[in-house]
């Protein structure tokens, strides 16, 4: 309820020393406030001043009352606030902004509070790492087509998370795009090179001198190639997708010893060469893409600013 000029004058007469000191620090003279409170309009402005700078009224000021207090300061007309005087209205407004209250949407429902830069960019990088890890596992144990499908879903998750950075700035958009591109590279490498990396770290290396070569006609272009089968140390027959250079004819033959790697569980196709030869390029490309993504996430944290 609005106070009458008489009510405001009574409030002014009963102000304590701390309230008087607060008004003086804010640049208001008590005599001028009494004069201003003589009219209903002036009384409303003085009430706003008391709300913003004292505890005399006993409630928090509204935005309109904060504006009225500023109008009263200008109306009294004693120039800029003195050196050292505190702008208590601005201090109260700043304190209100930093209070941790749940945001309210236009429909009246509560919305999520804005995440910190560390949480936002850290989540984007974490989604990237998880997506790459899942794609790599699928490539190793299911196959490349399924891994590419999982990788596409992972790319959507990375992009959708990366663009939800705090503060919509051009640098933030560029960093989010770079993070998504690094994720794309990592996912493609994981999907295509996953089987080779599986052989490198979980395959079994063996050596053979006896092969059984069979002719194979490629479905792409009709070229004729040879595929070799060898006997693994555990007694299983391993079908290589290619033959060593020493094999030139169809049939069983004894050839110079050559090395190959196979998966005893049959999840990955075998490959010629030593374990250390498998997936070397994929390994370094994957590490480089993740390092770049981590650097971009750190840059996003460094450049993020809270929204106004």
PDB file of N, CA and C in Angstrom, residues 168-213:
ATOM      1  N   UNK A 168      26.648 -16.657 -26.264  1.00  0.00           N
ATOM      2  CA  UNK A 168      26.591 -16.850 -27.709  1.00  0.00           C
ATOM      3  C   UNK A 168      27.504 -15.842 -28.384  1.00  0.00           C
ATOM      4  N   UNK A 169      28.743 -16.206 -28.552  1.00  0.00           N
ATOM      5  CA  UNK A 169      29.720 -15.331 -29.188  1.00  0.00           C
ATOM      6  C   UNK A 169      30.245 -15.987 -30.454  1.00  0.00           C
ATOM      7  N   UNK A 170      30.791 -15.161 -31.363  1.00  0.00           N
ATOM      8  CA  UNK A 170      31.319 -15.726 -32.604  1.00  0.00           C
ATOM      9  C   UNK A 170      32.477 -16.674 -32.327  1.00  0.00           C
ATOM     10  N   UNK A 171      33.344 -16.313 -31.398  1.00  0.00           N
ATOM     11  CA  UNK A 171      34.449 -17.205 -31.082  1.00  0.00           C
ATOM     12  C   UNK A 171      33.924 -18.526 -30.532  1.00  0.00           C
ATOM     13  N   UNK A 172      32.844 -18.469 -29.738  1.00  0.00           N
ATOM     14  CA  UNK A 172      32.258 -19.696 -29.221  1.00  0.00           C
ATOM     15  C   UNK A 172      31.701 -20.568 -30.326  1.00  0.00           C
ATOM     16  N   UNK A 173      31.051 -19.953 -31.312  1.00  0.00           N
ATOM     17  CA  UNK A 173      30.519 -20.710 -32.447  1.00  0.00           C
ATOM     18  C   UNK A 173      31.654 -21.377 -33.215  1.00  0.00           C
ATOM     19  N   UNK A 174      32.727 -20.638 -33.450  1.00  0.00           N
ATOM     20  CA  UNK A 174      33.867 -21.203 -34.180  1.00  0.00           C
ATOM     21  C   UNK A 174      34.501 -22.363 -33.417  1.00  0.00           C
ATOM     22  N   UNK A 175      34.624 -22.215 -32.109  1.00  0.00           N
ATOM     23  CA  UNK A 175      35.218 -23.287 -31.302  1.00  0.00           C
ATOM     24  C   UNK A 175      34.313 -24.512 -31.316  1.00  0.00           C
ATOM     25  N   UNK A 176      32.988 -24.297 -31.214  1.00  0.00           N
ATOM     26  CA  UNK A 176      32.057 -25.417 -31.248  1.00  0.00           C
ATOM     27  C   UNK A 176      32.125 -26.145 -32.591  1.00  0.00           C
ATOM     28  N   UNK A 177      32.257 -25.376 -33.690  1.00  0.00           N
ATOM     29  CA  UNK A 177      32.383 -26.003 -35.007  1.00  0.00           C
ATOM     30  C   UNK A 177      33.676 -26.805 -35.104  1.00  0.00           C
ATOM     31  N   UNK A 178      34.771 -26.247 -34.579  1.00  0.00           N
ATOM     32  CA  UNK A 178      36.033 -26.976 -34.594  1.00  0.00           C
ATOM     33  C   UNK A 178      35.973 -28.243 -33.768  1.00  0.00           C
ATOM     34  N   UNK A 179      35.302 -28.178 -32.626  1.00  0.00           N
ATOM     35  CA  UNK A 179      35.160 -29.362 -31.778  1.00  0.00           C
ATOM     36  C   UNK A 179      34.358 -30.444 -32.494  1.00  0.00           C
ATOM     37  N   UNK A 180      33.314 -30.032 -33.206  1.00  0.00           N
ATOM     38  CA  UNK A 180      32.514 -31.000 -33.955  1.00  0.00           C
ATOM     39  C   UNK A 180      33.326 -31.621 -35.090  1.00  0.00           C
ATOM     40  N   UNK A 181      34.134 -30.824 -35.780  1.00  0.00           N
ATOM     41  CA  UNK A 181      34.963 -31.357 -36.862  1.00  0.00           C
ATOM     42  C   UNK A 181      36.003 -32.339 -36.326  1.00  0.00           C
ATOM     43  N   UNK A 182      36.612 -32.005 -35.183  1.00  0.00           N
ATOM     44  CA  UNK A 182      37.565 -32.942 -34.568  1.00  0.00           C
ATOM     45  C   UNK A 182      36.859 -34.239 -34.202  1.00  0.00           C
ATOM     46  N   UNK A 183      35.618 -34.134 -33.726  1.00  0.00           N
ATOM     47  CA  UNK A 183      34.846 -35.333 -33.416  1.00  0.00           C
ATOM     48  C   UNK A 183      34.549 -36.151 -34.656  1.00  0.00           C
ATOM     49  N   UNK A 184      34.254 -35.490 -35.773  1.00  0.00           N
ATOM     50  CA  UNK A 184      34.003 -36.194 -37.031  1.00  0.00           C
ATOM     51  C   UNK A 184      35.222 -37.000 -37.457  1.00  0.00           C
ATOM     52  N   UNK A 185      36.395 -36.366 -37.408  1.00  0.00           N
ATOM     53  CA  UNK A 185      37.632 -37.073 -37.780  1.00  0.00           C
ATOM     54  C   UNK A 185      37.838 -38.276 -36.875  1.00  0.00           C
ATOM     55  N   UNK A 186      37.683 -38.088 -35.563  1.00  0.00           N
ATOM     56  CA  UNK A 186      37.912 -39.173 -34.617  1.00  0.00           C
ATOM     57  C   UNK A 186      36.932 -40.316 -34.844  1.00  0.00           C
ATOM     58  N   UNK A 187      35.670 -39.992 -35.147  1.00  0.00           N
ATOM     59  CA  UNK A 187      34.663 -41.043 -35.352  1.00  0.00           C
ATOM     60  C   UNK A 187      34.935 -41.834 -36.628  1.00  0.00           C
ATOM     61  N   UNK A 188      35.318 -41.147 -37.710  1.00  0.00           N
ATOM     62  CA  UNK A 188      35.623 -41.850 -38.959  1.00  0.00           C
ATOM     63  C   UNK A 188      36.830 -42.764 -38.779  1.00  0.00           C
ATOM     64  N   UNK A 189      37.854 -42.248 -38.105  1.00  0.00           N
ATOM     65  CA  UNK A 189      39.044 -43.066 -37.857  1.00  0.00           C
ATOM     66  C   UNK A 189      38.691 -44.272 -36.998  1.00  0.00           C
ATOM     67  N   UNK A 190      37.865 -44.075 -35.970  1.00  0.00           N
ATOM     68  CA  UNK A 190      37.482 -45.176 -35.094  1.00  0.00           C
ATOM     69  C   UNK A 190      36.678 -46.227 -35.846  1.00  0.00           C
ATOM     70  N   UNK A 191      35.774 -45.780 -36.739  1.00  0.00           N
ATOM     71  CA  UNK A 191      34.942 -46.731 -37.470  1.00  0.00           C
ATOM     72  C   UNK A 191      35.741 -47.513 -38.510  1.00  0.00           C
ATOM     73  N   UNK A 192      36.621 -46.806 -39.240  1.00  0.00           N
ATOM     74  CA  UNK A 192      37.378 -47.461 -40.316  1.00  0.00           C
ATOM     75  C   UNK A 192      38.582 -48.222 -39.781  1.00  0.00           C
ATOM     76  N   UNK A 193      39.284 -47.632 -38.835  1.00  0.00           N
ATOM     77  CA  UNK A 193      40.501 -48.265 -38.334  1.00  0.00           C
ATOM     78  C   UNK A 193      40.313 -49.133 -37.110  1.00  0.00           C
ATOM     79  N   UNK A 194      39.079 -49.212 -36.596  1.00  0.00           N
ATOM     80  CA  UNK A 194      38.835 -50.007 -35.389  1.00  0.00           C
ATOM     81  C   UNK A 194      39.275 -51.459 -35.495  1.00  0.00           C
ATOM     82  N   UNK A 195      38.925 -52.166 -36.582  1.00  0.00           N
ATOM     83  CA  UNK A 195      39.353 -53.571 -36.682  1.00  0.00           C
ATOM     84  C   UNK A 195      40.874 -53.736 -36.647  1.00  0.00           C
ATOM     85  N   UNK A 196      41.604 -52.829 -37.291  1.00  0.00           N
ATOM     86  CA  UNK A 196      43.065 -52.926 -37.264  1.00  0.00           C
ATOM     87  C   UNK A 196      43.613 -52.652 -35.859  1.00  0.00           C
ATOM     88  N   UNK A 197      42.994 -51.681 -35.180  1.00  0.00           N
ATOM     89  CA  UNK A 197      43.437 -51.399 -33.811  1.00  0.00           C
ATOM     90  C   UNK A 197      43.115 -52.578 -32.895  1.00  0.00           C
ATOM     91  N   UNK A 198      42.008 -53.270 -33.187  1.00  0.00           N
ATOM     92  CA  UNK A 198      41.680 -54.462 -32.412  1.00  0.00           C
ATOM     93  C   UNK A 198      42.734 -55.543 -32.585  1.00  0.00           C
ATOM     94  N   UNK A 199      43.186 -55.733 -33.823  1.00  0.00           N
ATOM     95  CA  UNK A 199      44.252 -56.716 -34.066  1.00  0.00           C
ATOM     96  C   UNK A 199      45.550 -56.295 -33.390  1.00  0.00           C
ATOM     97  N   UNK A 200      45.819 -54.988 -33.389  1.00  0.00           N
ATOM     98  CA  UNK A 200      47.067 -54.490 -32.817  1.00  0.00           C
ATOM     99  C   UNK A 200      47.153 -54.773 -31.319  1.00  0.00           C
ATOM    100  N   UNK A 201      46.037 -54.619 -30.615  1.00  0.00           N
ATOM    101  CA  UNK A 201      46.082 -54.699 -29.160  1.00  0.00           C
ATOM    102  C   UNK A 201      45.491 -55.983 -28.579  1.00  0.00           C
ATOM    103  N   UNK A 202      44.676 -56.704 -29.359  1.00  0.00           N
ATOM    104  CA  UNK A 202      44.109 -57.937 -28.807  1.00  0.00           C
ATOM    105  C   UNK A 202      44.258 -59.141 -29.731  1.00  0.00           C
ATOM    106  N   UNK A 203      44.904 -58.931 -30.897  1.00  0.00           N
ATOM    107  CA  UNK A 203      45.093 -60.048 -31.813  1.00  0.00           C
ATOM    108  C   UNK A 203      46.250 -60.959 -31.415  1.00  0.00           C
ATOM    109  N   UNK A 204      46.337 -62.061 -32.131  1.00  0.00           N
ATOM    110  CA  UNK A 204      47.418 -63.030 -31.913  1.00  0.00           C
ATOM    111  C   UNK A 204      48.304 -63.067 -33.154  1.00  0.00           C
ATOM    112  N   UNK A 205      49.598 -62.905 -32.930  1.00  0.00           N
ATOM    113  CA  UNK A 205      50.540 -62.931 -34.049  1.00  0.00           C
ATOM    114  C   UNK A 205      51.051 -64.345 -34.257  1.00  0.00           C
ATOM    115  N   UNK A 206      51.121 -64.761 -35.507  1.00  0.00           N
ATOM    116  CA  UNK A 206      51.583 -66.112 -35.828  1.00  0.00           C
ATOM    117  C   UNK A 206      52.400 -66.072 -37.117  1.00  0.00           C
ATOM    118  N   UNK A 207      53.025 -67.196 -37.418  1.00  0.00           N
ATOM    119  CA  UNK A 207      53.835 -67.320 -38.636  1.00  0.00           C
ATOM    120  C   UNK A 207      53.395 -68.563 -39.385  1.00  0.00           C
ATOM    121  N   UNK A 208      53.411 -68.524 -40.716  1.00  0.00           N
ATOM    122  CA  UNK A 208      52.985 -69.662 -41.538  1.00  0.00           C
ATOM    123  C   UNK A 208      53.936 -69.855 -42.703  1.00  0.00           C
ATOM    124  N   UNK A 209      54.011 -71.101 -43.131  1.00  0.00           N
ATOM    125  CA  UNK A 209      54.809 -71.435 -44.332  1.00  0.00           C
ATOM    126  C   UNK A 209      53.993 -72.244 -45.320  1.00  0.00           C
ATOM    127  N   UNK A 210      52.827 -72.732 -44.896  1.00  0.00           N
ATOM    128  CA  UNK A 210      51.968 -73.521 -45.779  1.00  0.00           C
ATOM    129  C   UNK A 210      50.666 -72.768 -45.993  1.00  0.00           C
ATOM    130  N   UNK A 211      50.282 -72.587 -47.241  1.00  0.00           N
ATOM    131  CA  UNK A 211      49.069 -71.845 -47.571  1.00  0.00           C
ATOM    132  C   UNK A 211      48.223 -72.645 -48.549  1.00  0.00           C
ATOM    133  N   UNK A 212      46.937 -72.319 -48.541  1.00  0.00           N
ATOM    134  CA  UNK A 212      46.007 -72.885 -49.512  1.00  0.00           C
ATOM    135  C   UNK A 212      45.371 -71.710 -50.227  1.00  0.00           C
ATOM    136  N   UNK A 213      45.794 -71.434 -51.442  1.00  0.00           N
ATOM    137  CA  UNK A 213      45.354 -70.258 -52.179  1.00  0.00           C
ATOM    138  C   UNK A 213      44.160 -70.593 -53.058  1.00  0.00           C
TER     139      UNK A 213
END
